[in-house]
Amino acid sequence: MSKLFKYIDLQQGEEEKSKVLKDVISNTSFRGSNLWILACAIVIASVGLNVNSTAVIIGAMLISPLMGPIMGAGFALGTYDFDLLKKSGKNLLIATVVSLTVSTLYFFISPFKDVQSELLARTSPNIYDVLIAFFGGLVGVIAITRVEKGNPIPGVAIATALMPPLCTAGYGLAMGNYLFFAGALFLYLINCFFICIATFIMVKYQKYPLANEIHTKKEKQIRYGISLLIVLMIVPSVYFAYQMIREKKYKQQVDQYVKSEFTEKGYTVIYKKLNLFVDSPRLDLAFLTNRFSDSEMAVLVSKLANYNIEHTKLKIIQNSTNLKSEILKEIKNNSGADQRDLNILTLQKKLDTYESNAIEVKNEMAILFPQIQFISLANHETNVDSVGTLLVPVLLYHPLTAIEDSELEKLTNWLKQKLHADKVELFEKK
């Protein structure tokens, strides 16, 4: 048992506590260069969210100095240093106000007002964000109490993601969208609070010296206050996570319905739209050549119950004029295009999706399967029958070393999951 404790003992490689506290106190301040760095990082993150660039957002998170006052507050709570707690809270408030102001000004003057996926991702916090913030905070405080700081600090800055929610809140203010503002600000508060709580727990565990001696009653009040805040943060997060899981499960059931009742029977679906944000969910479908009679429609509607989506309204667009107007309306809503740009935009979106998938597959293959060199990825169109066709992803690769069949099977299964395909074909380049 003693050998096991040696493996998990945090005293090994620990920095002197006085030096750690000195560093923590110095990093809580937001004046001069720190404030300028924060403002520049906020602009960079706002640009990344505006143009939907993950790389730019990650860069902004790496240079952000926001972690300092949050961890300072955790150390202050753990050591009962109320002067440090006041200083950390004040500096965190200054940093938050400056960040919101800069991001709001940026999005107000930016010509690009569209809601991108990177912005949407920061508006619905849930219990998973709580877990990320808490364990990210644990890693952060363990790292800063080591003699050798190592690589965890940049990873913590990326994982806990303090900058993007602030920028998204600024976007909500600039656009007058207060649901965006509230959701993003709540995510920011979750990150700040649980990083602080993780720091508090580690400070207590590592037995840092108390700055002030307090009565048992006062200590209990602090613990009760922290417990109450934890509950207030976690309860809405659990609810949002439950809603997210329900929505995801519902979409999977709809996809299974479309796949089983149409795609696998040879029908070519050329238009699909699922609208969840109405009183009763609605599924719109259109097909290449097939038309359905009233009796067939009744059977299709009755089969919704087999997939637990019986409350969904099924609408099959069979009039070509209506279908064209629906597609035009959808593209106009997303990109502001008119009818003349329909074909160009459709092809461009398909090309962008294909190129994005190919780049992701190439980058992830280099990590997961280093012995296999990526050559190219393409969709091969195969005739199923006289009614429809099937697109099969085809990967051309070059083996750098001898590859076992089990590895190729792993690669095939990974590609199926990555590309959401039922079938994938691999070809080796000699």
Short mmCIF file of N, CA, C and O in Angstrom, two decimals, residues 5 17 19 26 40 92 113 155 160 173 182 200 212 223 226-227 241 268 313 317 332 337 354 375 384 401 409 423:
data_model
loop_
_atom_site.label_atom_id
_atom_site.label_comp_id
_atom_site.label_asym_id
_atom_site.label_seq_id
_atom_site.Cartn_x
_atom_site.Cartn_y
_atom_site.Cartn_z
N PHE A 5 0.88 4.74 -2.48
CA PHE A 5 0.84 6.13 -2.05
C PHE A 5 2.00 6.94 -2.65
O PHE A 5 1.89 8.14 -2.87
N LYS A 17 5.96 26.33 -0.76
CA LYS A 17 4.64 26.94 -0.67
C LYS A 17 4.70 28.46 -0.67
O LYS A 17 3.85 29.12 -1.27
N LYS A 19 6.85 30.35 -2.20
CA LYS A 19 7.12 30.81 -3.57
C LYS A 19 5.88 30.69 -4.45
O LYS A 19 5.59 31.57 -5.27
N SER A 26 1.15 37.59 -7.47
CA SER A 26 1.64 38.48 -8.54
C SER A 26 0.82 38.32 -9.82
O SER A 26 0.70 39.27 -10.60
N CYS A 40 -6.10 42.42 -26.26
CA CYS A 40 -5.69 41.88 -27.57
C CYS A 40 -6.18 40.44 -27.74
O CYS A 40 -6.64 40.05 -28.83
N LEU A 92 -10.69 40.18 -11.23
CA LEU A 92 -11.49 39.35 -12.13
C LEU A 92 -12.68 40.14 -12.68
O LEU A 92 -13.03 40.02 -13.86
N LYS A 113 -22.24 39.47 -39.24
CA LYS A 113 -23.14 39.31 -38.09
C LYS A 113 -23.71 37.89 -37.97
O LYS A 113 -24.49 37.63 -37.06
N GLY A 155 -2.62 23.52 -21.85
CA GLY A 155 -3.77 22.63 -22.05
C GLY A 155 -4.95 23.04 -21.19
O GLY A 155 -6.10 22.98 -21.64
N THR A 160 -10.44 24.71 -20.44
CA THR A 160 -11.44 25.43 -19.65
C THR A 160 -12.09 26.57 -20.41
O THR A 160 -13.18 27.03 -20.04
N LEU A 173 -24.64 40.91 -26.53
CA LEU A 173 -24.91 42.32 -26.21
C LEU A 173 -24.96 43.16 -27.48
O LEU A 173 -25.84 44.02 -27.64
N ALA A 182 -26.93 35.62 -21.82
CA ALA A 182 -27.12 34.92 -20.56
C ALA A 182 -26.47 33.53 -20.58
O ALA A 182 -25.80 33.13 -19.63
N PHE A 200 -9.32 25.52 -4.56
CA PHE A 200 -9.59 25.50 -3.11
C PHE A 200 -9.37 24.09 -2.53
O PHE A 200 -8.72 23.93 -1.49
N ASN A 212 -5.02 33.59 7.94
CA ASN A 212 -5.77 34.08 9.10
C ASN A 212 -6.41 32.90 9.82
O ASN A 212 -6.90 31.96 9.20
N ARG A 223 -17.91 27.11 4.12
CA ARG A 223 -18.15 25.82 3.46
C ARG A 223 -19.61 25.70 3.00
O ARG A 223 -19.88 25.19 1.91
N ILE A 226 -20.04 27.85 -0.11
CA ILE A 226 -19.48 27.19 -1.29
C ILE A 226 -20.40 26.07 -1.76
O ILE A 226 -20.67 25.92 -2.96
N SER A 227 -20.92 25.29 -0.82
CA SER A 227 -21.81 24.18 -1.17
C SER A 227 -23.08 24.68 -1.85
O SER A 227 -23.55 24.10 -2.84
N ALA A 241 -27.91 19.64 -19.74
CA ALA A 241 -27.33 18.40 -20.27
C ALA A 241 -28.43 17.40 -20.62
O ALA A 241 -28.36 16.71 -21.64
N THR A 268 -33.92 8.02 -52.86
CA THR A 268 -32.86 9.04 -52.79
C THR A 268 -33.42 10.31 -52.17
O THR A 268 -34.22 11.01 -52.79
N LYS A 313 -44.43 15.78 -36.95
CA LYS A 313 -45.23 15.98 -38.15
C LYS A 313 -44.36 15.68 -39.37
O LYS A 313 -43.31 16.28 -39.55
N ILE A 317 -42.48 16.74 -49.43
CA ILE A 317 -42.70 17.74 -50.49
C ILE A 317 -42.66 17.02 -51.83
O ILE A 317 -41.62 16.49 -52.24
N LYS A 332 -31.22 31.03 -48.46
CA LYS A 332 -31.27 32.47 -48.21
C LYS A 332 -31.15 32.76 -46.72
O LYS A 332 -30.48 33.71 -46.32
N ALA A 337 -28.29 34.36 -50.11
CA ALA A 337 -28.15 34.22 -51.56
C ALA A 337 -29.49 34.34 -52.25
O ALA A 337 -30.53 34.15 -51.66
N TYR A 354 -16.55 18.33 -48.03
CA TYR A 354 -15.64 17.26 -48.45
C TYR A 354 -14.20 17.60 -48.06
O TYR A 354 -13.48 16.78 -47.50
N ILE A 375 -3.35 9.23 -48.48
CA ILE A 375 -3.11 9.70 -49.86
C ILE A 375 -4.27 10.58 -50.32
O ILE A 375 -4.08 11.75 -50.64
N VAL A 384 -27.55 1.69 -56.63
CA VAL A 384 -28.19 0.66 -55.80
C VAL A 384 -29.16 -0.14 -56.64
O VAL A 384 -29.18 -1.37 -56.63
N THR A 401 4.75 0.77 -42.94
CA THR A 401 5.29 -0.50 -42.43
C THR A 401 4.24 -1.58 -42.69
O THR A 401 3.13 -1.28 -43.14
N GLU A 409 -8.92 -3.18 -39.98
CA GLU A 409 -10.31 -3.25 -39.49
C GLU A 409 -10.61 -2.08 -38.55
O GLU A 409 -11.68 -1.48 -38.62
N LYS A 423 -20.69 2.11 -45.04
CA LYS A 423 -19.71 1.32 -45.78
C LYS A 423 -18.54 2.21 -46.17
O LYS A 423 -18.73 3.36 -46.57
#
